[in-house]
XYZ file of C-alpha atoms in Angstrom:
278
model
C -21.711 -36.870 -23.553
C -19.517 -36.419 -26.601
C -18.815 -39.179 -29.088
C -16.708 -40.220 -32.037
C -17.395 -42.894 -34.631
C -15.286 -45.969 -35.318
C -14.756 -47.447 -38.811
C -17.431 -50.107 -38.190
C -19.976 -47.365 -37.470
C -19.991 -47.823 -33.686
C -20.289 -44.570 -31.767
C -18.075 -44.373 -28.675
C -19.505 -42.019 -26.050
C -17.348 -40.345 -23.444
C -17.058 -37.419 -21.048
C -13.988 -35.208 -20.636
C -13.599 -32.944 -17.613
C -10.926 -30.707 -16.147
C -7.363 -29.908 -17.126
C -3.957 -30.990 -15.929
C -0.583 -32.442 -16.856
C -1.909 -35.975 -16.429
C -5.054 -37.436 -17.965
C -6.947 -40.066 -15.999
C -8.810 -42.453 -18.288
C -11.442 -44.445 -16.397
C -12.507 -47.831 -17.774
C -15.594 -49.412 -16.221
C -16.515 -53.024 -15.559
C -18.722 -55.471 -17.450
C -22.417 -54.420 -17.579
C -21.509 -51.004 -16.068
C -21.085 -47.609 -17.737
C -19.563 -44.177 -17.328
C -21.823 -43.770 -14.295
C -19.497 -46.049 -12.304
C -16.897 -43.291 -12.331
C -18.991 -40.121 -12.144
C -18.677 -39.911 -8.308
C -14.900 -39.721 -8.762
C -14.566 -37.767 -11.997
C -15.862 -34.404 -10.796
C -13.620 -34.341 -7.721
C -10.503 -35.548 -9.528
C -11.140 -33.078 -12.364
C -10.271 -30.252 -9.974
C -6.591 -31.090 -10.525
C -6.470 -33.414 -13.522
C -7.977 -34.002 -16.900
C -10.457 -36.863 -16.529
C -11.910 -38.937 -19.364
C -14.451 -41.734 -18.956
C -16.340 -43.687 -21.592
C -19.128 -46.119 -22.200
C -17.356 -49.126 -23.705
C -19.010 -50.492 -26.836
C -22.092 -52.536 -25.957
C -22.538 -50.607 -22.715
C -24.209 -47.427 -21.569
C -27.694 -47.860 -23.072
C -26.688 -46.477 -26.474
C -27.899 -47.902 -29.761
C -25.667 -50.681 -31.094
C -26.130 -52.883 -34.121
C -26.970 -56.409 -33.030
C -23.943 -57.720 -34.962
C -21.529 -55.282 -33.319
C -18.115 -56.659 -32.380
C -18.323 -56.545 -28.585
C -14.890 -57.906 -27.688
C -11.870 -56.868 -25.656
C -9.656 -56.440 -28.749
C -12.270 -54.105 -30.257
C -12.434 -52.142 -26.976
C -8.653 -51.839 -26.847
C -8.639 -50.456 -30.383
C -11.457 -48.076 -29.404
C -9.299 -46.887 -26.516
C -6.361 -46.172 -28.807
C -8.718 -44.293 -31.133
C -10.100 -42.248 -28.232
C -6.621 -41.332 -26.996
C -5.755 -40.282 -30.531
C -9.038 -38.397 -30.959
C -8.415 -36.443 -27.745
C -4.663 -36.117 -28.383
C -3.783 -37.791 -25.099
C -0.141 -38.798 -24.687
C 0.151 -38.960 -20.871
C -2.662 -41.246 -19.713
C -3.024 -43.094 -16.461
C -5.465 -45.904 -17.182
C -7.767 -46.697 -14.260
C -9.493 -49.988 -14.958
C -11.974 -51.830 -12.771
C -12.795 -55.459 -13.558
C -13.360 -55.584 -17.344
C -11.701 -52.156 -17.471
C -8.496 -53.725 -16.136
C -8.712 -56.397 -18.825
C -9.179 -53.628 -21.400
C -5.997 -51.999 -20.087
C -4.051 -55.240 -20.476
C -5.445 -55.867 -23.959
C -4.482 -52.300 -24.845
C -0.900 -52.937 -23.709
C -0.822 -56.150 -25.737
C -2.045 -54.453 -28.904
C -0.724 -50.901 -28.649
C 2.082 -50.826 -26.099
C 2.684 -48.161 -23.460
C 3.831 -45.160 -25.516
C 0.790 -43.064 -24.547
C 0.757 -44.138 -20.897
C 2.292 -42.821 -17.667
C 0.836 -45.388 -15.317
C -1.839 -47.935 -14.514
C -4.361 -48.420 -11.735
C -5.882 -51.903 -11.601
C -8.972 -52.489 -9.453
C -9.820 -56.054 -8.354
C -9.130 -58.162 -11.410
C -7.419 -61.388 -12.449
C -5.504 -61.720 -15.733
C -7.278 -65.037 -16.420
C -10.826 -65.727 -15.282
C -10.996 -69.415 -16.151
C -9.304 -71.782 -13.714
C -7.588 -75.089 -14.399
C -5.080 -77.401 -12.761
C -2.268 -74.886 -13.267
C -4.216 -71.701 -12.430
C -6.459 -71.292 -9.401
C -6.493 -67.485 -9.266
C -9.495 -66.911 -11.513
C -13.160 -66.415 -10.629
C -14.064 -68.049 -7.293
C -10.638 -69.773 -7.433
C -12.693 -72.553 -9.025
C -14.334 -71.531 -12.299
C -13.545 -74.121 -14.946
C -14.311 -73.977 -18.652
C -17.310 -76.201 -17.941
C -18.510 -73.786 -15.241
C -18.193 -70.920 -17.673
C -20.110 -72.761 -20.403
C -22.928 -73.368 -17.924
C -22.890 -69.709 -16.929
C -23.057 -68.538 -20.543
C -26.046 -70.827 -21.082
C -27.661 -69.309 -17.998
C -27.056 -65.825 -19.438
C -29.042 -66.780 -22.530
C -31.926 -67.996 -20.341
C -32.172 -65.014 -17.979
C -29.385 -62.499 -18.386
C -30.176 -60.290 -15.392
C -30.646 -63.135 -12.924
C -27.529 -64.927 -14.158
C -25.384 -61.847 -13.462
C -26.897 -61.472 -9.992
C -26.234 -65.152 -9.283
C -22.606 -64.711 -10.338
C -22.286 -61.886 -7.824
C -24.206 -63.656 -5.072
C -22.764 -67.150 -5.060
C -19.099 -66.315 -4.773
C -16.665 -65.614 -1.940
C -18.634 -62.835 -0.240
C -21.153 -64.175 2.300
C -22.802 -60.765 2.631
C -23.639 -60.758 -1.087
C -25.204 -64.208 -0.824
C -27.345 -63.155 2.135
C -28.456 -59.950 0.422
C -29.414 -61.868 -2.709
C -31.371 -64.480 -0.764
C -33.177 -61.699 1.114
C -33.784 -59.850 -2.178
C -32.293 -56.689 -0.699
C -33.009 -53.275 -2.140
C -29.550 -53.222 -3.701
C -30.182 -56.456 -5.602
C -33.629 -55.250 -6.636
C -32.072 -52.104 -8.111
C -29.383 -54.109 -9.894
C -32.018 -56.472 -11.307
C -34.041 -53.572 -12.757
C -30.886 -52.091 -14.254
C -29.677 -55.366 -15.765
C -33.088 -56.160 -17.258
C -32.710 -53.053 -19.424
C -29.278 -54.014 -20.747
C -28.600 -55.674 -24.140
C -28.173 -59.211 -22.864
C -27.114 -60.741 -26.204
C -24.330 -58.193 -26.736
C -23.100 -58.413 -23.160
C -23.141 -62.206 -23.266
C -20.834 -62.076 -26.295
C -18.700 -59.618 -24.367
C -18.429 -62.063 -21.443
C -17.429 -64.813 -23.869
C -14.586 -62.611 -25.111
C -13.545 -61.736 -21.557
C -13.293 -65.367 -20.491
C -11.253 -66.377 -23.544
C -8.374 -64.116 -22.515
C -5.155 -64.858 -20.666
C -3.091 -61.788 -19.773
C -0.566 -63.408 -17.441
C 2.350 -62.738 -19.798
C 1.183 -59.163 -20.349
C 0.939 -58.546 -16.608
C 4.380 -60.007 -15.960
C 5.931 -57.732 -18.610
C 4.483 -54.437 -17.299
C 7.151 -51.850 -16.508
C 4.843 -48.883 -15.933
C 4.197 -47.561 -12.415
C 1.164 -49.527 -11.242
C -1.266 -49.023 -8.378
C -3.255 -52.119 -7.363
C -6.527 -51.790 -5.425
C -8.253 -54.964 -4.222
C -11.115 -55.746 -1.862
C -10.504 -58.104 1.036
C -13.983 -59.612 0.559
C -14.137 -59.729 -3.235
C -16.899 -61.966 -4.554
C -14.523 -63.302 -7.174
C -10.847 -63.170 -6.264
C -8.583 -64.494 -3.542
C -5.796 -63.004 -1.460
C -3.433 -65.283 -3.392
C -4.450 -63.563 -6.641
C -3.709 -60.154 -5.138
C -0.215 -61.276 -4.164
C 0.379 -62.899 -7.554
C -0.408 -59.676 -9.425
C 1.665 -57.596 -6.997
C 4.704 -59.864 -7.396
C 4.279 -60.130 -11.172
C 4.348 -56.358 -11.796
C 7.766 -55.126 -10.732
C 7.526 -52.197 -8.312
C 3.730 -52.243 -8.140
C 1.975 -50.851 -5.068
C -0.778 -52.998 -3.535
C -3.591 -51.633 -1.366
C -6.190 -53.989 0.089
C -9.348 -52.198 1.192
C -11.001 -53.678 4.256
C -14.635 -54.785 4.307
C -15.043 -54.210 0.591
C -16.001 -56.466 -2.286
C -15.238 -56.530 -6.016
C -15.779 -52.746 -6.094
C -13.449 -51.511 -3.327
C -13.356 -48.009 -4.813
C -17.108 -47.646 -4.220
C -16.835 -48.757 -0.592
C -13.937 -46.395 0.152
C -14.411 -43.445 -2.201
C -12.321 -40.864 -0.332
C -9.518 -43.330 0.339
C -9.454 -44.302 -3.325
C -9.288 -40.673 -4.444
C -6.507 -40.006 -1.939
C -4.502 -43.058 -3.059
C -4.983 -42.186 -6.719
C -3.932 -38.558 -6.243
C -0.861 -39.607 -4.275
C 0.027 -42.154 -6.968
C -0.290 -39.532 -9.708
C 1.849 -37.068 -7.757
C 4.596 -39.686 -7.553
C 4.820 -40.167 -11.335
């Protein structure tokens, strides 16, 4: 991986593959890393330039314990990376936290460097209240989030697994209760992550409200959602689709919060077709 250094001393690591008129910039989810996108990057790099990073606090790099692990900092890192690589024609592909990073980027830096967006299974506001039921679980109040953050400080890895398991996807709950191989692998991975930094990152994520940003998007936008997402409802999918004028919504069957991983070839096909239409 290559890297560049931000003014606060944080090194941002990334990979850059391929060439093409359009640059795909992949932004991973919370607790993930560049590895989330490696299965897609090599194939898409046959026709496009592909860039993927480890967001600050992620990717098993060394970070100072006082590092600013927040969405605004990540959005500024993204602008710096686009500038560093002289990218002026990006399609941002953001999954989960990566989608939030895209929206924070639009809020802070506008769309001058962008040709389009691809949003994968995300809500613009995770916390629910009387006026907003389209966040996590469709029922994740500020009190629920405070309890979850406390749980993260007690046992970070298990708290993340519980968040995944006890949502809208019955299969995830059953796999967690049976301690399936997949959950065992995730547990081992999460136990190696910097829990304190990623807990602060979650706190930043859940403070955000991007509904106005989403409703103001004029860029071509591809929306990919899972029909069995652990976190988000069909009503959220429709809300985002209606809020972004001209957006294109695809709902992947029998897939959870990571529909692109369940339907890799379909996702690559949809993404290539979307890029060709720009």
